[in-house]
Amino acid sequence: MAAIVVQEVGVLDSERELLDVRNPADGRVVGRVPNEGPKVVADAVTALRAAQTAWEALGPKGRGVWLGKLRDWLLDNESRLTDVLQSETVKPRAEAALEVPFICDVINYYARNAPAFLADEKVRASGPMSLPKRLRTVYRPYPVVGVITPWNFPLAMPGLDIVPALLAGAAVALKPSEVTPLSAVELATGWAEIGAPPVLRVLTGAGATGAAVVDTVDYIQFTGSTRTGRQVARAAADRLVPCGLELGGKDPAIVLADADLEHAAAGVAWGGLFNAGQVCFSVERVYVEAPVYDQFVARLTAVVESLRQGADGRGYRVDVGALANQAQRDIVERHVTEAVQAGARVLTGGKPTGAGTFFEPTVLVDVDHSMSCVREETFGPTIPVIKVADEDEAVRLANDTEYGLSASVWTRDRARGERIARRLDVGAVNINDALFNLFALTLPHGGWKSSGIGARLGGARGIRKYTRMQAITAPRGPELQEQILWYPYRPGRGRVVSRMLRAMVARDLRRRFRR
Ligand code: NAD
């Protein structure tokens, strides 16, 4: 594929700094995008703010029509979009091809449900003092939402957040990762090609561009590392604007002695190696009850050894792709090297392979909780396995981390699995599966502890988070126009009103207690 020079993102003049986008397998430049500075970001956000009012006025149904057109455009361009995505990530075709259908699923779900999720809510009076009024809670969008995304899912990550934000009635400034911006730029191209209102803008660039977005928008939805998330939270606090943070993880898998070991080995391998381990919810450490440890490790190693790695093209021929860039490969290599130096053993994999940023799918044993491969987020194709005496030790070690994104529990006893889930300090637990919660749009997707603040998705909450609640009161009828608490109190009226209110509240209390 020829390199893409992105002109759609504003006017590309000769003065503007460009960033190279490289194919991780061979280092080839596959595109160039502008590294937007604060002035371009501020101007773009001003234009978005101006366009947002008419977008909000369309209502959820009207906005859903535009999102439906975007979905159709995505499906019409699916194969080309998957090519672009592969060119900047070197994902296997089977993994890259998941991203367009995934966004379409998000569009279908939220466009169908937005009118109900955003409908005004009639609220009952809490007691006699609020009885004279009709009460409503109304969901009004933040004018401009800034969506900042990482490189691991270049289409799906932006899609997860821009779809509900747009449907909520907000305009969106999207700042994709500088490592993989081409797919996000395609989203903006699609939005323009369908002729939609100018309420989606893609602002390419590095960290400073993201910081400029944080400095100008009304709500920040950030996905990325915990380190950057802390910076974003500090900047948001200074401006007193809210932020949602989806950050790093170190997700444990607990394999109990009563698990179906064949199933557990295949599931843990997939959970650890999908997208070459570059998933926030990846299985990053495995605790196995002692009686089945040897059997499980043998099966897991066999599964991992059977996987094919390489650059795929359109062939659906490989299972594991490359890491996003050299820096990421260096982290993975450091974690493995440090573990081995401290006494761990590599059962399969363990080193960089081929050209570019490939790292062999790796199983590590004899690891302990002092090692970086167990304490730090690796975000690569490594699976460290630890033997534990029992369920209690597994839970204690699983919780011994600063992170709290998700976990998986592998057992034939579902009730036991659910009991253990309630002891784990994480935002999601999959029983006999890994990563699955990510595909369930009706469930909240958020991290505890250093893994984030707030959550995305989760039915109505996933769209209402991009709105501010507005309280509206109105008289029930003309005879109740004059509120009894109004100034000025006429002579004697203050005493009468306060006695009356006291009596009403007391009567209300008695009635409630009688029930
Ligand atoms: P990163 O934090 O380096 O960058 C994320 C985004 O933030 C990029 O677009 C980057 O340009 C931008 N950025 C950098 N500095 C900024 C600043 N000061 N202000 C605003 N924006 C700034 O993360 P990454 O390396 O691209 O992605 C990998 C990380 O993302 C991993 O830690 C992974 O766990 C996490 N992640 C989390 C989830 C989740 O849902 N919890 C999902 C995917 C990835």
PDB file of C-alpha atoms in Angstrom, residues 252-256 285-291 293 367-369 386-400 416 420 423-424:
ATOM      1  CA  PRO A 252      -5.001 -12.152  36.654  1.00  0.00           C
ATOM      2  CA  ALA A 253      -6.460 -15.509  35.613  1.00  0.00           C
ATOM      3  CA  ILE A 254      -7.225 -18.006  38.377  1.00  0.00           C
ATOM      4  CA  VAL A 255      -7.293 -21.653  37.295  1.00  0.00           C
ATOM      5  CA  LEU A 256      -8.882 -23.855  39.960  1.00  0.00           C
ATOM      6  CA  ARG A 285      -0.508 -13.433  35.049  1.00  0.00           C
ATOM      7  CA  VAL A 286      -1.970 -16.835  35.835  1.00  0.00           C
ATOM      8  CA  TYR A 287      -2.450 -18.494  39.253  1.00  0.00           C
ATOM      9  CA  VAL A 288      -2.984 -22.246  39.133  1.00  0.00           C
ATOM     10  CA  GLU A 289      -3.983 -24.496  42.045  1.00  0.00           C
ATOM     11  CA  ALA A 290      -1.157 -26.899  42.825  1.00  0.00           C
ATOM     12  CA  PRO A 291      -2.898 -30.225  42.017  1.00  0.00           C
ATOM     13  CA  TYR A 293      -0.402 -26.970  37.875  1.00  0.00           C
ATOM     14  CA  VAL A 367       8.028 -16.486  38.568  1.00  0.00           C
ATOM     15  CA  ASP A 368       7.233 -14.670  41.799  1.00  0.00           C
ATOM     16  CA  HIS A 369       5.590 -11.446  42.903  1.00  0.00           C
ATOM     17  CA  ILE A 386       2.432 -19.101  39.264  1.00  0.00           C
ATOM     18  CA  LYS A 387       1.584 -22.184  41.355  1.00  0.00           C
ATOM     19  CA  VAL A 388      -0.691 -21.486  44.364  1.00  0.00           C
ATOM     20  CA  ALA A 389      -1.725 -23.693  47.277  1.00  0.00           C
ATOM     21  CA  ASP A 390      -5.423 -22.883  47.110  1.00  0.00           C
ATOM     22  CA  GLU A 391      -8.192 -20.443  46.222  1.00  0.00           C
ATOM     23  CA  ASP A 392      -7.338 -18.094  49.107  1.00  0.00           C
ATOM     24  CA  GLU A 393      -3.751 -17.692  48.015  1.00  0.00           C
ATOM     25  CA  ALA A 394      -4.878 -17.122  44.420  1.00  0.00           C
ATOM     26  CA  VAL A 395      -7.276 -14.357  45.477  1.00  0.00           C
ATOM     27  CA  ARG A 396      -4.683 -12.726  47.744  1.00  0.00           C
ATOM     28  CA  LEU A 397      -2.059 -12.640  44.979  1.00  0.00           C
ATOM     29  CA  ALA A 398      -4.565 -11.584  42.309  1.00  0.00           C
ATOM     30  CA  ASN A 399      -5.462  -8.556  44.449  1.00  0.00           C
ATOM     31  CA  ASP A 400      -1.806  -7.761  45.206  1.00  0.00           C
ATOM     32  CA  ARG A 416     -17.710 -20.999  43.280  1.00  0.00           C
ATOM     33  CA  ILE A 420     -14.496 -15.712  43.994  1.00  0.00           C
ATOM     34  CA  ARG A 423     -13.599 -11.196  46.350  1.00  0.00           C
ATOM     35  CA  LEU A 424     -11.584  -9.724  43.459  1.00  0.00           C
TER      36      LEU A 424
END
